[in-house]
Amino acid sequence: MVSGILSKIVARFRSPEPPPRNWFYGSAAAILLLAAVLRLLRRFLEPFPVRDGIWYVQMAQEIAGSSWREAVSADAGGLLEFYPPLIFAVMAGGEHCGLGAENAGWVLVLTTGCLLPVAIALIARELFGDWRYTLGALLLASIMPPAVRMSGQLLRESPYWCFCGFALLFAIRAAAKKGWWNWGWFALFGSLATLTRREGVELLGVFLIFQVFWGWRNGSLPDILRRKLLVVVGGIAVFLALLLPVQFWLRQNGSHWEPFPLKNVRYIFQRFWRS
């Protein structure tokens, strides 16, 4: 019986023809359930947060118990003054709602850890257009040890890579002309990644590279340049509209976090030219 089931599965994967929708989505759901189980097991095998996770909890409780300004003042010269705010905001919100800062952080980490394989599978579908690559990417991302381990620690890596994955997915979809609104979704997830880790702003470079190298064969040069200029201006405008209000509010509350670290960029260029 087991060999018969396995032979049917192998025969199914040998055929490039799409399987029945119920079979495909049932298989995807089973793989995602496996991903969730592995991450929960990792969570219970390592129940105590790491050092950074303990600090996240302490800062979130301080923010929830007083205010962001007072938390920054209490941690004067510390990292809260320069850290992206998303994980602290989520955990402080959990503290306010009665869920608890640590539990809210775990919900964020485990949820994004389970969604990251979905983003990778959808990217595989966009790149290869074959259902076998989609399920294969979903399975590999679900059981990959680094991804499971990352989702079992109260750190920023799991939400950061999840947001980056969805940002790249929508960038690919937009470059393939599957709707201009995909650039808006790219900007949204890119902003969430930037609010999680400062490196997220590098997704703007991906956005510009896609615009430079994708789609030059379609239309006359003036039309192409005009379309690309509109997309670049629109995408950057969405980034600014989402991130600058957060920076302004944090600046009013004593934080010096900035999504576009111009001082660091200038410093790198100065070192480059001096060398």
CSV table of C-alpha atoms in Angstrom, one decimal:
chain,number,residue,atom,x,y,z
A,1,MET,CA,0.0,0.0,0.0
A,2,VAL,CA,2.8,2.4,1.0
A,3,SER,CA,4.7,1.6,-2.2
A,4,GLY,CA,1.6,2.2,-4.3
A,5,ILE,CA,1.1,5.6,-2.7
A,6,LEU,CA,4.7,6.6,-3.2
A,7,SER,CA,4.6,5.5,-6.9
A,8,LYS,CA,1.6,7.6,-7.5
A,9,ILE,CA,3.3,10.6,-5.9
A,10,VAL,CA,6.4,10.0,-8.0
A,11,ALA,CA,4.3,9.7,-11.1
A,12,ARG,CA,2.5,12.9,-10.3
A,13,PHE,CA,5.8,14.8,-9.9
A,14,ARG,CA,7.2,13.5,-13.1
A,15,SER,CA,4.4,15.1,-15.1
A,16,PRO,CA,4.7,18.9,-15.8
A,17,GLU,CA,0.9,19.0,-16.1
A,18,PRO,CA,-0.7,20.9,-13.2
A,19,PRO,CA,-2.4,18.5,-10.7
A,20,PRO,CA,-6.0,19.0,-9.5
A,21,ARG,CA,-6.4,22.2,-7.5
A,22,ASN,CA,-7.5,20.2,-4.4
A,23,TRP,CA,-4.4,18.0,-4.6
A,24,PHE,CA,-2.0,20.9,-5.0
A,25,TYR,CA,-3.5,23.1,-2.3
A,26,GLY,CA,-3.9,20.1,0.0
A,27,SER,CA,-0.2,19.3,-0.4
A,28,ALA,CA,0.8,22.9,0.2
A,29,ALA,CA,-1.4,23.0,3.4
A,30,ALA,CA,0.3,19.8,4.6
A,31,ILE,CA,3.8,21.3,4.0
A,32,LEU,CA,2.8,24.5,5.8
A,33,LEU,CA,1.5,22.5,8.7
A,34,LEU,CA,4.8,20.7,8.9
A,35,ALA,CA,6.6,24.1,8.9
A,36,ALA,CA,4.4,25.3,11.8
A,37,VAL,CA,5.0,22.1,13.8
A,38,LEU,CA,8.8,22.3,13.3
A,39,ARG,CA,8.9,25.9,14.4
A,40,LEU,CA,6.8,25.3,17.4
A,41,LEU,CA,9.0,22.4,18.4
A,42,ARG,CA,12.0,24.6,18.1
A,43,ARG,CA,10.3,27.2,20.2
A,44,PHE,CA,9.6,24.7,23.0
A,45,LEU,CA,13.0,23.1,22.8
A,46,GLU,CA,14.5,26.6,23.3
A,47,PRO,CA,11.9,28.3,25.5
A,48,PHE,CA,14.1,31.1,26.9
A,49,PRO,CA,14.8,34.2,24.7
A,50,VAL,CA,18.4,35.0,23.8
A,51,ARG,CA,20.1,38.1,25.1
A,52,ASP,CA,18.8,40.4,22.5
A,53,GLY,CA,15.3,39.0,22.9
A,54,ILE,CA,15.4,39.7,26.7
A,55,TRP,CA,16.4,43.3,25.9
A,56,TYR,CA,13.5,43.6,23.4
A,57,VAL,CA,11.1,42.5,26.1
A,58,GLN,CA,12.5,44.9,28.7
A,59,MET,CA,12.3,47.8,26.3
A,60,ALA,CA,8.8,47.0,25.1
A,61,GLN,CA,7.6,46.7,28.7
A,62,GLU,CA,9.2,50.1,29.4
A,63,ILE,CA,7.5,51.7,26.4
A,64,ALA,CA,4.1,50.2,27.4
A,65,GLY,CA,4.5,51.2,31.0
A,66,SER,CA,5.4,54.8,30.3
A,67,SER,CA,6.1,56.2,26.8
A,68,TRP,CA,8.6,55.9,24.0
A,69,ARG,CA,10.3,59.1,25.1
A,70,GLU,CA,10.7,58.0,28.7
A,71,ALA,CA,12.0,54.6,27.5
A,72,VAL,CA,14.6,56.3,25.3
A,73,SER,CA,15.6,58.6,28.2
A,74,ALA,CA,15.9,55.6,30.6
A,75,ASP,CA,18.1,53.9,28.0
A,76,ALA,CA,20.2,57.0,27.4
A,77,GLY,CA,23.0,56.3,25.0
A,78,GLY,CA,21.6,52.8,24.5
A,79,LEU,CA,20.5,51.0,21.3
A,80,LEU,CA,16.8,51.9,21.6
A,81,GLU,CA,17.7,55.4,20.5
A,82,PHE,CA,18.9,54.1,17.1
A,83,TYR,CA,17.0,50.8,16.5
A,84,PRO,CA,14.2,50.4,14.0
A,85,PRO,CA,10.9,50.5,15.9
A,86,LEU,CA,8.7,47.7,14.5
A,87,ILE,CA,9.5,44.9,16.9
A,88,PHE,CA,9.3,47.2,19.9
A,89,ALA,CA,5.9,48.6,18.7
A,90,VAL,CA,4.4,45.1,18.2
A,91,MET,CA,5.6,43.9,21.6
A,92,ALA,CA,4.6,47.0,23.4
A,93,GLY,CA,1.1,46.7,21.8
A,94,GLY,CA,1.0,43.1,23.1
A,95,GLU,CA,1.8,44.4,26.6
A,96,HIS,CA,-1.0,47.0,26.3
A,97,CYS,CA,-3.5,44.4,25.1
A,98,GLY,CA,-2.8,41.9,28.0
A,99,LEU,CA,-1.0,39.4,25.7
A,100,GLY,CA,2.4,40.3,27.1
A,101,ALA,CA,5.4,41.7,25.4
A,102,GLU,CA,7.2,38.4,25.1
A,103,ASN,CA,4.2,36.5,23.8
A,104,ALA,CA,3.5,39.2,21.2
A,105,GLY,CA,7.1,39.0,20.1
A,106,TRP,CA,6.8,35.2,19.7
A,107,VAL,CA,3.5,35.5,17.7
A,108,LEU,CA,5.3,37.9,15.3
A,109,VAL,CA,8.4,35.7,14.9
A,110,LEU,CA,6.4,32.4,14.5
A,111,THR,CA,3.9,33.9,12.1
A,112,THR,CA,6.5,35.5,9.8
A,113,GLY,CA,8.6,32.3,10.1
A,114,CYS,CA,5.6,30.3,8.7
A,115,LEU,CA,4.9,32.9,6.0
A,116,LEU,CA,8.5,33.1,4.7
A,117,PRO,CA,8.2,29.7,2.9
A,118,VAL,CA,5.0,31.0,1.2
A,119,ALA,CA,7.0,34.0,-0.1
A,120,ILE,CA,9.8,31.8,-1.4
A,121,ALA,CA,7.3,29.4,-3.0
A,122,LEU,CA,5.5,32.2,-4.8
A,123,ILE,CA,8.9,33.6,-6.0
A,124,ALA,CA,9.7,30.1,-7.5
A,125,ARG,CA,6.3,30.1,-9.2
A,126,GLU,CA,7.0,33.5,-10.8
A,127,LEU,CA,10.5,32.5,-11.9
A,128,PHE,CA,9.9,29.0,-13.2
A,129,GLY,CA,6.1,28.7,-13.8
A,130,ASP,CA,6.1,25.0,-12.8
A,131,TRP,CA,4.0,23.7,-9.9
A,132,ARG,CA,6.8,21.3,-9.0
A,133,TYR,CA,9.3,24.0,-8.3
A,134,THR,CA,6.6,25.8,-6.3
A,135,LEU,CA,6.0,22.9,-4.0
A,136,GLY,CA,9.7,22.0,-3.9
A,137,ALA,CA,10.6,25.5,-2.8
A,138,LEU,CA,7.8,25.5,-0.2
A,139,LEU,CA,9.1,22.2,1.2
A,140,LEU,CA,12.7,23.2,1.3
A,141,ALA,CA,12.0,26.6,2.9
A,142,SER,CA,9.8,24.9,5.5
A,143,ILE,CA,12.3,22.3,6.7
A,144,MET,CA,15.6,24.2,6.1
A,145,PRO,CA,17.4,24.1,9.5
A,146,PRO,CA,18.5,27.8,9.5
A,147,ALA,CA,15.0,29.0,8.7
A,148,VAL,CA,13.5,26.8,11.5
A,149,ARG,CA,16.2,27.9,13.9
A,150,MET,CA,15.7,31.5,13.0
A,151,SER,CA,11.9,31.2,13.7
A,152,GLY,CA,12.5,29.7,17.1
A,153,GLN,CA,14.4,32.7,18.5
A,154,LEU,CA,13.0,36.0,19.7
A,155,LEU,CA,15.0,38.0,17.2
A,156,ARG,CA,14.3,40.3,14.2
A,157,GLU,CA,15.6,38.0,11.5
A,158,SER,CA,12.4,36.1,10.9
A,159,PRO,CA,10.1,39.1,10.3
A,160,TYR,CA,12.9,40.8,8.4
A,161,TRP,CA,13.4,38.0,5.9
A,162,CYS,CA,9.7,37.4,5.6
A,163,PHE,CA,9.1,41.1,4.6
A,164,CYS,CA,12.1,41.0,2.2
A,165,GLY,CA,10.8,37.8,0.6
A,166,PHE,CA,7.3,39.4,-0.1
A,167,ALA,CA,9.0,42.6,-1.3
A,168,LEU,CA,11.0,40.7,-3.9
A,169,LEU,CA,8.0,38.7,-4.9
A,170,PHE,CA,6.0,41.8,-5.7
A,171,ALA,CA,9.0,43.4,-7.4
A,172,ILE,CA,9.2,40.4,-9.8
A,173,ARG,CA,5.5,40.5,-10.4
A,174,ALA,CA,5.6,44.2,-11.2
A,175,ALA,CA,8.6,43.9,-13.5
A,176,ALA,CA,6.7,41.1,-15.3
A,177,LYS,CA,3.9,43.7,-15.9
A,178,LYS,CA,1.4,41.9,-13.7
A,179,GLY,CA,-0.1,45.1,-12.4
A,180,TRP,CA,1.4,48.4,-11.5
A,181,TRP,CA,0.0,48.1,-8.0
A,182,ASN,CA,2.6,45.4,-7.3
A,183,TRP,CA,5.1,48.2,-6.9
A,184,GLY,CA,2.9,49.6,-4.1
A,185,TRP,CA,3.0,46.2,-2.4
A,186,PHE,CA,6.8,46.1,-2.9
A,187,ALA,CA,7.1,49.5,-1.2
A,188,LEU,CA,4.9,48.4,1.7
A,189,PHE,CA,6.8,45.3,2.4
A,190,GLY,CA,10.1,47.0,1.8
A,191,SER,CA,9.1,49.7,4.4
A,192,LEU,CA,8.2,47.0,6.9
A,193,ALA,CA,11.6,45.4,6.3
A,194,THR,CA,13.3,48.8,6.9
A,195,LEU,CA,11.2,49.2,10.1
A,196,THR,CA,12.5,45.9,11.3
A,197,ARG,CA,16.2,46.2,10.3
A,198,ARG,CA,18.1,49.1,8.8
A,199,GLU,CA,19.4,46.9,6.0
A,200,GLY,CA,15.8,46.9,4.6
A,201,VAL,CA,16.5,50.2,2.8
A,202,GLU,CA,18.8,48.3,0.5
A,203,LEU,CA,15.6,47.0,-1.2
A,204,LEU,CA,15.4,50.4,-2.8
A,205,GLY,CA,18.6,49.4,-4.7
A,206,VAL,CA,16.8,46.3,-5.9
A,207,PHE,CA,13.9,48.4,-7.0
A,208,LEU,CA,16.2,50.7,-9.0
A,209,ILE,CA,18.1,47.8,-10.5
A,210,PHE,CA,14.9,46.2,-11.7
A,211,GLN,CA,13.9,49.5,-13.4
A,212,VAL,CA,17.3,49.9,-15.1
A,213,PHE,CA,17.6,46.4,-16.5
A,214,TRP,CA,14.0,45.1,-17.0
A,215,GLY,CA,11.7,45.7,-20.0
A,216,TRP,CA,13.8,47.8,-22.4
A,217,ARG,CA,12.6,45.9,-25.4
A,218,ASN,CA,8.9,46.9,-25.1
A,219,GLY,CA,8.1,50.3,-26.7
A,220,SER,CA,10.0,53.3,-28.0
A,221,LEU,CA,12.8,54.8,-25.9
A,222,PRO,CA,10.9,57.9,-24.9
A,223,ASP,CA,7.9,55.8,-23.7
A,224,ILE,CA,10.2,53.5,-21.8
A,225,LEU,CA,12.0,56.3,-20.1
A,226,ARG,CA,8.8,58.1,-19.2
A,227,ARG,CA,7.3,54.9,-17.8
A,228,LYS,CA,10.3,54.0,-15.8
A,229,LEU,CA,10.7,57.5,-14.4
A,230,LEU,CA,7.1,57.5,-13.2
A,231,VAL,CA,7.5,54.1,-11.5
A,232,VAL,CA,10.8,55.2,-9.8
A,233,VAL,CA,9.3,58.5,-8.6
A,234,GLY,CA,6.1,56.7,-7.5
A,235,GLY,CA,7.9,53.9,-5.7
A,236,ILE,CA,10.3,56.2,-3.8
A,237,ALA,CA,7.3,58.5,-2.9
A,238,VAL,CA,5.5,55.5,-1.3
A,239,PHE,CA,8.7,54.6,0.6
A,240,LEU,CA,9.0,58.2,1.8
A,241,ALA,CA,5.2,58.4,2.7
A,242,LEU,CA,5.4,55.3,4.8
A,243,LEU,CA,8.8,55.8,6.5
A,244,LEU,CA,9.2,59.5,7.0
A,245,PRO,CA,6.2,60.0,9.3
A,246,VAL,CA,7.5,57.2,11.6
A,247,GLN,CA,10.9,58.9,11.6
A,248,PHE,CA,9.4,62.3,12.4
A,249,TRP,CA,7.3,60.8,15.3
A,250,LEU,CA,10.3,59.0,16.7
A,251,ARG,CA,12.4,62.1,16.4
A,252,GLN,CA,9.8,63.9,18.5
A,253,ASN,CA,10.2,61.3,21.1
A,254,GLY,CA,13.9,61.3,21.5
A,255,SER,CA,14.9,58.7,18.9
A,256,HIS,CA,17.6,59.2,16.3
A,257,TRP,CA,16.6,56.3,14.1
A,258,GLU,CA,16.4,57.2,10.4
A,259,PRO,CA,15.5,54.9,7.5
A,260,PHE,CA,17.9,56.6,5.1
A,261,PRO,CA,21.2,57.0,6.9
A,262,LEU,CA,22.7,59.7,4.7
A,263,LYS,CA,25.6,60.3,7.1
A,264,ASN,CA,26.7,56.7,6.7
A,265,VAL,CA,26.4,56.9,2.9
A,266,ARG,CA,28.5,60.1,2.8
A,267,TYR,CA,31.1,58.5,5.1
A,268,ILE,CA,31.4,55.5,2.8
A,269,PHE,CA,31.8,57.6,-0.3
A,270,GLN,CA,34.4,59.8,1.5
A,271,ARG,CA,36.4,56.7,2.5
A,272,PHE,CA,36.1,55.4,-1.1
A,273,TRP,CA,37.4,58.6,-2.7
A,274,ARG,CA,40.2,59.0,-0.2
A,275,SER,CA,41.4,55.5,-0.8
